[in-house]
């Protein structure tokens, strides 16, 4: 599952910084309801319209999820696109969370499964989102570096072309795309820069039995 | 509705060559059943797995739909992707049939409607197909030439980029894509060349009340 701007990056960062597990939820009120019946070490996190939900501990900026804040905590996490997409994947055998920042790691893990891989872009409000497609292209690029005999479908080939055409200037290549411009308008420059770095983390979060943990 | 390889091109050619109307159907047996209860001037046409259906008058090669064969005839038409896609669009207010060969004409007609336009690629067996996406990019290019203030979504921008990157060598740019390679393997070179020519026809077939007619 890829939600390049920004849920994948937030999840990877939180898991890398030692959070115990993440519970992906639907809309913010669902997250708040789960928080009410939970006890202890829980952080209520997420966004609506890309902004931190009122009363929540953290929003959806990966930069907020530092070790001192998230280590050993349980995160209840609600986002508009990413967590919704993750929950729909519950029937799948293995659900890996990936994006630019862990592309090589998630590619390696996906190949090691020795099965067909379906790349799911979270999209933006149910629509195709260029940022996800380019991150998927980045992961495919890394998979091909491990095994150049992987077969792609048409959408996979287009994703790979988008990534290659960007020539590592992901930020530049995303100019004009809908969700990127929305976040830029909110002046989330640091998030955009962070979310489009390649291969920063060796961590692959996995979703199983309702929670996201370190794979 | 765009089915670049080949239903859009076949429909445009048949309508341009004077066929009275086309009745799009689902699978071949549906077309055959309709033929049985029809009388008179009817041709039974279409493909399964890109090949002419046994017992049908014509397949899905636009080159078969010459004036001497189709003029004033009614065509019952069954294809794997295109006619199925057209039928799902019955609830839409206006359904235009387009592809490379009538790109400018369909762009002009779409703009003249002064409404939001949804581009529907027929795909290949329910999946994204690069040929349709590139034809959609070609139509968007023509629309922008008429009105450069049209707003695109992310998928529209990707389609336009695919078309522009092809730089009029559509055949070359489609190399490696699934449906293109399938038709090439069947040695349908003339069809591929014909279907990827730009702006050959000024005709825009429309689908209304269950039939496709000249717009």
Coordinates of C-alpha atoms in Angstrom, one line a residue:
Chain A
X1 CA 0.0 0.0 0.0
X2 CA 1.4 3.3 -1.1
X3 CA 0.2 6.7 0.1
X4 CA 3.2 8.9 -0.8
X5 CA 1.8 12.2 0.5
X6 CA 1.9 11.4 3.5
X7 CA 0.5 8.4 5.4
X8 CA 3.1 5.9 4.2
X9 CA 5.9 8.2 5.3
X10 CA 4.3 8.9 8.6
X11 CA 3.8 5.2 9.3
X12 CA 7.3 4.2 8.3
X13 CA 8.8 7.0 10.4
X14 CA 6.7 6.2 13.5
X15 CA 7.5 2.4 13.3
X16 CA 11.2 3.3 12.7
X17 CA 11.2 5.5 15.8
X18 CA 10.0 2.6 17.9
X19 CA 6.2 3.0 18.2
X20 CA 4.7 -0.3 19.4
X21 CA 2.0 -0.5 16.8
X22 CA -0.4 1.6 14.8
X23 CA -4.2 1.0 14.6
X24 CA -5.4 2.3 11.2
X25 CA -9.0 3.6 11.4
X26 CA -11.6 5.1 9.1
X27 CA -12.7 8.7 9.7
X28 CA -11.5 10.8 12.6
X29 CA -14.6 10.1 14.7
X30 CA -13.9 6.4 14.5
X31 CA -10.4 7.0 15.8
X32 CA -11.7 9.1 18.6
X33 CA -14.3 6.4 19.6
X34 CA -11.5 3.8 19.7
X35 CA -9.4 6.1 21.8
X36 CA -12.2 6.3 24.3
X37 CA -12.3 2.6 25.0
X38 CA -8.5 2.2 25.0
X39 CA -6.3 2.5 28.0
X40 CA -2.8 3.5 28.7
X41 CA -0.2 4.3 26.3
X42 CA -2.2 5.6 23.4
X43 CA -1.7 8.5 21.0
X44 CA -4.6 9.7 18.9
X45 CA -3.3 10.9 15.5
X46 CA -4.4 11.8 12.0
X47 CA -5.7 14.4 9.7
X48 CA -8.9 15.8 8.0
X49 CA -8.3 17.8 4.9
X50 CA -4.5 17.4 5.6
X51 CA -4.8 19.3 8.9
X52 CA -4.4 17.8 12.4
X53 CA -7.8 16.9 13.8
X54 CA -8.9 19.1 16.7
X55 CA -8.1 17.4 20.0
X56 CA -5.7 14.8 18.5
X57 CA -2.2 14.4 19.8
X58 CA -0.5 14.5 16.3
X59 CA -1.4 15.2 12.7
X60 CA -0.2 13.4 9.6
X61 CA 3.3 15.1 9.3
X62 CA 6.0 12.4 9.5
X63 CA 8.2 15.1 11.1
X64 CA 6.0 15.0 14.3
X65 CA 6.6 11.3 14.9
X66 CA 10.0 11.6 16.7
X67 CA 11.4 8.9 18.9
X68 CA 10.8 10.8 22.1
X69 CA 7.2 11.1 21.3
X70 CA 6.3 7.8 19.7
X71 CA 8.6 5.2 21.3
X72 CA 6.7 2.3 22.8
X73 CA 3.4 4.1 22.2
X74 CA 0.3 2.7 20.5
X75 CA -0.9 5.0 17.8
X76 CA -4.6 5.2 16.7
X77 CA -4.3 6.7 13.2
X78 CA -6.9 8.2 11.0
X79 CA -6.2 9.7 7.5
X80 CA -8.4 10.5 4.6
X81 CA -6.9 8.1 2.1
X82 CA -4.0 6.0 3.5
X83 CA -5.6 4.3 6.5
X84 CA -8.9 3.8 4.6
X85 CA -6.9 2.0 1.8
X86 CA -5.0 -0.1 4.3
X87 CA -8.2 -1.4 6.0
X88 CA -9.6 -2.5 2.6
X89 CA -6.6 -4.8 2.3
X90 CA -7.3 -6.8 5.4
X91 CA -8.2 -9.9 3.3
X92 CA -4.8 -9.9 1.6
X93 CA -2.1 -12.4 2.8
X94 CA 0.6 -9.8 3.3
X95 CA 0.2 -6.1 3.3
X96 CA 3.4 -4.0 3.2
X97 CA 3.5 -0.2 3.6
X98 CA 5.8 1.5 1.2
X99 CA 6.8 4.7 -0.5
X100 CA 9.9 6.6 -1.7
X101 CA 11.5 6.7 1.7
X102 CA 11.7 2.8 2.1
X103 CA 11.5 1.9 -1.6
X104 CA 14.4 -0.5 -1.7
X105 CA 13.5 -2.2 1.6
X106 CA 9.8 -2.8 0.6
X107 CA 10.9 -4.0 -2.9
X108 CA 13.3 -6.5 -1.3
X109 CA 10.5 -7.7 1.1
X110 CA 7.9 -7.9 -1.8
X111 CA 10.3 -10.0 -3.9
X112 CA 11.1 -12.3 -1.0
X113 CA 7.4 -13.3 -0.8
X114 CA 7.8 -15.0 -4.2
X115 CA 4.2 -14.2 -5.2
X116 CA 2.4 -11.8 -7.5
X117 CA 2.5 -8.4 -6.1
X118 CA -0.4 -5.9 -6.4
X119 CA 0.6 -2.3 -5.8
X120 CA -2.3 -0.3 -4.3
X121 CA -2.1 3.5 -4.4
X122 CA -4.3 5.1 -1.8
X123 CA -5.2 7.9 -4.2
X124 CA -6.8 11.2 -3.2
X125 CA -10.4 10.9 -2.3
X126 CA -10.9 7.9 -4.4
X127 CA -9.1 9.2 -7.4
X128 CA -5.8 8.4 -9.1
X129 CA -3.0 10.5 -7.5
X130 CA 0.3 11.1 -9.4
X131 CA 2.4 11.1 -6.2
X132 CA 1.4 7.5 -5.4
X133 CA 1.9 6.4 -8.9
X134 CA 5.5 7.8 -9.0
X135 CA 6.3 6.1 -5.6
X136 CA 5.0 2.8 -7.0
X137 CA 7.3 3.4 -10.0
X138 CA 10.2 3.9 -7.6
X139 CA 9.5 0.6 -5.8
X140 CA 9.1 -1.2 -9.2
X141 CA 12.5 0.3 -10.2
X142 CA 14.1 -1.2 -7.0
X143 CA 12.3 -4.6 -7.7
X144 CA 13.7 -4.7 -11.2
X145 CA 17.2 -4.1 -9.8
X146 CA 16.8 -7.2 -7.7
X147 CA 15.1 -9.3 -10.5
X148 CA 15.0 -7.9 -14.0
X149 CA 12.7 -10.6 -15.2
X150 CA 9.7 -9.3 -13.3
X151 CA 6.6 -8.9 -15.5
X152 CA 4.7 -5.6 -15.3
X153 CA 1.2 -4.8 -16.5
X154 CA 0.5 -1.5 -18.4
X155 CA -0.1 0.5 -15.3
X156 CA 3.1 -0.7 -13.8
X157 CA 5.0 0.3 -16.9
X158 CA 3.4 3.8 -16.8
X159 CA 4.3 4.1 -13.1
X160 CA 7.9 3.1 -13.9
X161 CA 8.1 5.7 -16.8
X162 CA 6.8 8.5 -14.5
X163 CA 9.4 7.6 -12.0
X164 CA 12.3 7.4 -14.5
X165 CA 11.2 10.6 -16.3
X166 CA 11.4 12.4 -12.9
X167 CA 15.1 11.5 -12.8
X168 CA 15.3 11.8 -9.0
X169 CA 13.7 15.3 -9.0
X170 CA 10.5 13.9 -7.5
X171 CA 9.4 17.3 -6.2
X172 CA 9.8 18.9 -9.5
X173 CA 8.0 16.1 -11.3
X174 CA 5.0 16.4 -9.0
X175 CA 4.4 20.1 -9.7
X176 CA 0.9 20.6 -10.9
X177 CA -0.5 17.4 -9.5
X178 CA -3.5 17.8 -7.3
X179 CA -2.5 16.6 -3.8
X180 CA 1.0 18.0 -4.1
X181 CA -0.3 21.4 -4.9
X182 CA -2.9 21.2 -2.1
X183 CA -0.2 20.4 0.5
X184 CA 2.1 23.1 -1.0
X185 CA -0.7 25.7 -0.6
X186 CA -0.8 24.7 3.1
X187 CA 3.0 25.5 3.1
X188 CA 3.9 21.9 4.1
X189 CA 7.3 22.3 2.3
X190 CA 9.2 20.2 4.8
X191 CA 6.8 17.4 4.6
X192 CA 6.9 17.4 0.8
X193 CA 10.7 17.3 0.8
X194 CA 10.8 14.6 3.4
X195 CA 8.2 12.4 1.8
X196 CA 9.9 12.4 -1.6
X197 CA 13.4 11.4 -0.4
X198 CA 14.5 8.0 -1.7
X199 CA 15.6 5.0 0.4
X200 CA 16.0 6.7 3.8
X201 CA 14.7 3.8 5.9
X202 CA 15.2 0.1 5.9
X203 CA 11.9 -0.5 7.7
X204 CA 8.9 -2.2 6.2
X205 CA 5.7 -1.8 8.2
X206 CA 3.2 -4.7 7.7
X207 CA -0.5 -4.7 8.4
X208 CA -1.8 -7.8 10.0
X209 CA -4.7 -8.7 12.3
X210 CA -5.9 -5.1 12.4
X211 CA -2.6 -3.4 13.3
X212 CA 0.5 -2.1 11.7
X213 CA 3.8 -3.4 13.1
X214 CA 7.5 -3.6 12.2
X215 CA 7.8 -6.3 9.5
Chain B
X1 CA -15.5 6.5 -24.6
X2 CA -12.1 5.5 -26.0
X3 CA -11.1 2.0 -27.1
X4 CA -8.1 2.8 -29.2
X5 CA -7.3 -0.8 -30.2
X6 CA -9.7 -1.2 -32.0
X7 CA -13.4 -0.7 -31.3
X8 CA -13.4 3.1 -31.4
X9 CA -11.7 3.1 -34.8
X10 CA -14.0 0.4 -36.2
X11 CA -17.1 2.4 -35.1
X12 CA -15.8 5.7 -36.5
X13 CA -14.9 4.0 -39.8
X14 CA -18.3 2.2 -40.1
X15 CA -20.3 5.4 -39.3
X16 CA -18.1 7.4 -41.6
X17 CA -18.7 4.9 -44.4
X18 CA -22.4 5.3 -44.1
X19 CA -23.7 2.6 -41.9
X20 CA -27.1 3.4 -40.6
X21 CA -26.5 2.6 -36.9
X22 CA -24.5 0.3 -34.7
X23 CA -26.1 -1.7 -31.8
X24 CA -23.4 -2.4 -29.2
X25 CA -23.9 -5.6 -27.3
X26 CA -22.2 -7.6 -24.6
X27 CA -20.6 -11.0 -25.4
X28 CA -20.8 -12.6 -28.8
X29 CA -23.7 -14.9 -27.9
X30 CA -25.8 -11.8 -27.0
X31 CA -25.1 -10.3 -30.4
X32 CA -26.0 -13.6 -32.1
X33 CA -29.3 -13.7 -30.1
X34 CA -30.2 -10.1 -31.2
X35 CA -29.4 -11.0 -34.8
X36 CA -31.9 -13.9 -34.6
X37 CA -34.8 -11.6 -33.7
X38 CA -33.8 -8.9 -36.2
X39 CA -34.8 -8.6 -39.8
X40 CA -33.5 -7.1 -42.9
X41 CA -30.4 -5.2 -43.4
X42 CA -28.3 -6.4 -40.5
X43 CA -24.6 -7.3 -40.2
X44 CA -23.4 -9.4 -37.3
X45 CA -19.9 -8.2 -36.3
X46 CA -17.3 -8.4 -33.6
X47 CA -14.5 -10.3 -32.0
X48 CA -13.6 -12.7 -29.2
X49 CA -9.9 -12.6 -28.1
X50 CA -9.4 -10.1 -31.0
X51 CA -10.5 -12.7 -33.6
X52 CA -13.6 -12.6 -35.8
X53 CA -16.4 -14.7 -34.1
X54 CA -17.2 -17.8 -36.0
X55 CA -20.3 -17.2 -38.2
X56 CA -20.1 -13.4 -37.9
X57 CA -20.1 -11.2 -41.0
X58 CA -17.1 -9.0 -39.9
X59 CA -14.6 -9.0 -37.1
X60 CA -13.2 -5.9 -35.3
X61 CA -10.8 -4.7 -37.9
X62 CA -11.7 -1.1 -39.1
X63 CA -10.3 -2.0 -42.5
X64 CA -13.2 -4.4 -43.1
X65 CA -15.8 -1.7 -42.7
X66 CA -15.7 -0.3 -46.2
X67 CA -18.4 1.8 -47.8
X68 CA -19.6 -1.0 -50.2
X69 CA -20.1 -3.4 -47.2
X70 CA -21.6 -1.2 -44.5
X71 CA -23.5 1.6 -46.3
X72 CA -27.1 1.8 -45.0
X73 CA -26.6 -1.4 -43.0
X74 CA -27.4 -1.9 -39.3
X75 CA -24.4 -3.4 -37.4
X76 CA -24.8 -5.6 -34.3
X77 CA -21.5 -5.2 -32.7
X78 CA -19.9 -7.3 -29.9
X79 CA -16.3 -6.7 -28.6
X80 CA -14.5 -7.7 -25.5
X81 CA -13.9 -4.3 -24.1
X82 CA -15.3 -1.4 -26.2
X83 CA -19.0 -2.3 -26.6
X84 CA -19.1 -3.4 -23.0
X85 CA -17.8 0.0 -21.8
X86 CA -20.2 1.8 -24.1
X87 CA -23.2 0.0 -22.6
X88 CA -22.2 1.0 -19.1
X89 CA -22.4 4.6 -20.1
X90 CA -26.1 4.5 -21.0
X91 CA -27.0 6.7 -18.0
X92 CA -24.7 9.5 -19.2
X93 CA -26.3 12.5 -20.9
X94 CA -24.0 12.5 -23.9
X95 CA -21.7 9.6 -24.9
X96 CA -19.2 10.4 -27.7
X97 CA -16.9 7.7 -29.3
X98 CA -13.4 8.9 -29.8
X99 CA -9.8 7.9 -30.4
X100 CA -6.7 9.1 -32.3
X101 CA -8.4 9.0 -35.7
X102 CA -11.1 11.5 -34.8
X103 CA -9.3 13.3 -31.9
X104 CA -9.8 16.8 -33.0
X105 CA -13.4 16.3 -34.0
X106 CA -14.4 14.6 -30.7
X107 CA -12.4 17.3 -28.7
X108 CA -14.4 20.0 -30.5
X109 CA -17.7 18.3 -29.8
X110 CA -16.8 17.6 -26.2
X111 CA -15.9 21.3 -25.6
X112 CA -19.2 22.4 -27.3
X113 CA -21.2 20.6 -24.6
X114 CA -19.9 23.1 -22.1
X115 CA -19.9 20.6 -19.3
X116 CA -17.4 18.5 -17.3
X117 CA -16.1 15.7 -19.5
X118 CA -15.3 12.3 -18.2
X119 CA -12.9 10.3 -20.4
X120 CA -13.6 6.6 -20.2
X121 CA -10.9 4.2 -21.4
X122 CA -12.4 0.8 -22.3
X123 CA -9.3 -0.9 -20.9
X124 CA -8.3 -4.5 -21.6
X125 CA -10.3 -7.1 -19.7
X126 CA -11.1 -4.6 -17.0
X127 CA -7.6 -3.3 -16.6
X128 CA -5.9 -0.1 -17.5
X129 CA -4.6 -0.1 -21.1
X130 CA -1.8 2.2 -22.3
X131 CA -3.3 2.6 -25.8
X132 CA -6.5 4.0 -24.5
X133 CA -4.7 6.4 -22.1
X134 CA -2.5 7.7 -24.9
X135 CA -5.6 8.3 -27.1
X136 CA -7.2 10.1 -24.2
X137 CA -4.1 12.3 -24.0
X138 CA -4.3 13.0 -27.7
X139 CA -8.0 14.2 -27.3
X140 CA -7.0 16.3 -24.3
X141 CA -4.2 17.9 -26.4
X142 CA -6.8 18.9 -29.0
X143 CA -9.2 20.2 -26.3
X144 CA -6.4 22.4 -24.9
X145 CA -5.8 23.7 -28.4
X146 CA -9.4 25.0 -28.4
X147 CA -9.5 26.1 -24.8
X148 CA -6.2 26.3 -22.9
X149 CA -8.0 27.0 -19.6
X150 CA -9.4 23.5 -19.2
X151 CA -8.7 22.0 -15.8
X152 CA -7.3 18.4 -15.8
X153 CA -7.1 15.9 -12.9
X154 CA -4.0 13.9 -12.2
X155 CA -4.9 11.0 -14.6
X156 CA -5.7 13.6 -17.3
X157 CA -2.2 15.1 -16.9
X158 CA -0.5 11.7 -17.0
X159 CA -2.5 10.8 -20.2
X160 CA -1.4 14.1 -21.8
X161 CA 2.2 13.5 -20.8
X162 CA 2.1 10.0 -22.3
X163 CA 0.8 11.4 -25.6
X164 CA 3.3 14.3 -25.7
X165 CA 6.2 12.0 -24.9
X166 CA 5.2 9.8 -27.8
X167 CA 5.9 12.8 -30.1
X168 CA 3.5 11.5 -32.8
X169 CA 5.2 8.1 -32.9
X170 CA 2.3 6.4 -31.3
X171 CA 3.2 3.0 -32.6
X172 CA 6.7 3.2 -31.1
X173 CA 5.4 4.5 -27.8
X174 CA 3.0 1.6 -27.4
X175 CA 5.7 -1.0 -27.8
X176 CA 5.7 -3.3 -24.8
X177 CA 2.1 -2.5 -23.8
X178 CA -0.1 -5.5 -23.3
X179 CA -2.9 -5.2 -25.8
X180 CA -0.6 -3.7 -28.5
X181 CA 1.8 -6.7 -28.2
X182 CA -1.2 -9.1 -28.3
X183 CA -2.4 -7.6 -31.6
X184 CA 1.1 -7.5 -33.0
X185 CA 1.5 -11.2 -32.2
X186 CA -1.6 -11.8 -34.3
X187 CA 0.2 -9.9 -37.1
X188 CA -2.5 -7.2 -37.2
X189 CA 0.1 -4.6 -38.3
X190 CA -2.3 -2.7 -40.7
X191 CA -4.9 -2.4 -38.0
X192 CA -2.3 -1.0 -35.5
X193 CA -1.0 1.5 -38.1
X194 CA -4.6 2.6 -39.0
X195 CA -5.8 2.9 -35.4
X196 CA -2.9 5.1 -34.4
X197 CA -3.2 7.7 -37.2
X198 CA -4.2 11.1 -35.9
X199 CA -7.2 13.2 -37.0
X200 CA -8.2 11.2 -40.1
X201 CA -12.0 11.6 -39.7
X202 CA -14.2 14.5 -38.8
X203 CA -17.0 12.1 -37.6
X204 CA -18.1 11.8 -34.0
X205 CA -20.3 8.8 -33.3
X206 CA -22.7 9.2 -30.4
X207 CA -24.4 6.5 -28.3
X208 CA -28.0 7.3 -27.5
X209 CA -31.1 5.2 -26.8
X210 CA -29.2 2.0 -27.2
X211 CA -27.6 2.7 -30.6
X212 CA -24.6 4.4 -32.0
X213 CA -25.3 6.9 -34.8
X214 CA -23.5 9.8 -36.5
X215 CA -23.4 12.8 -34.1

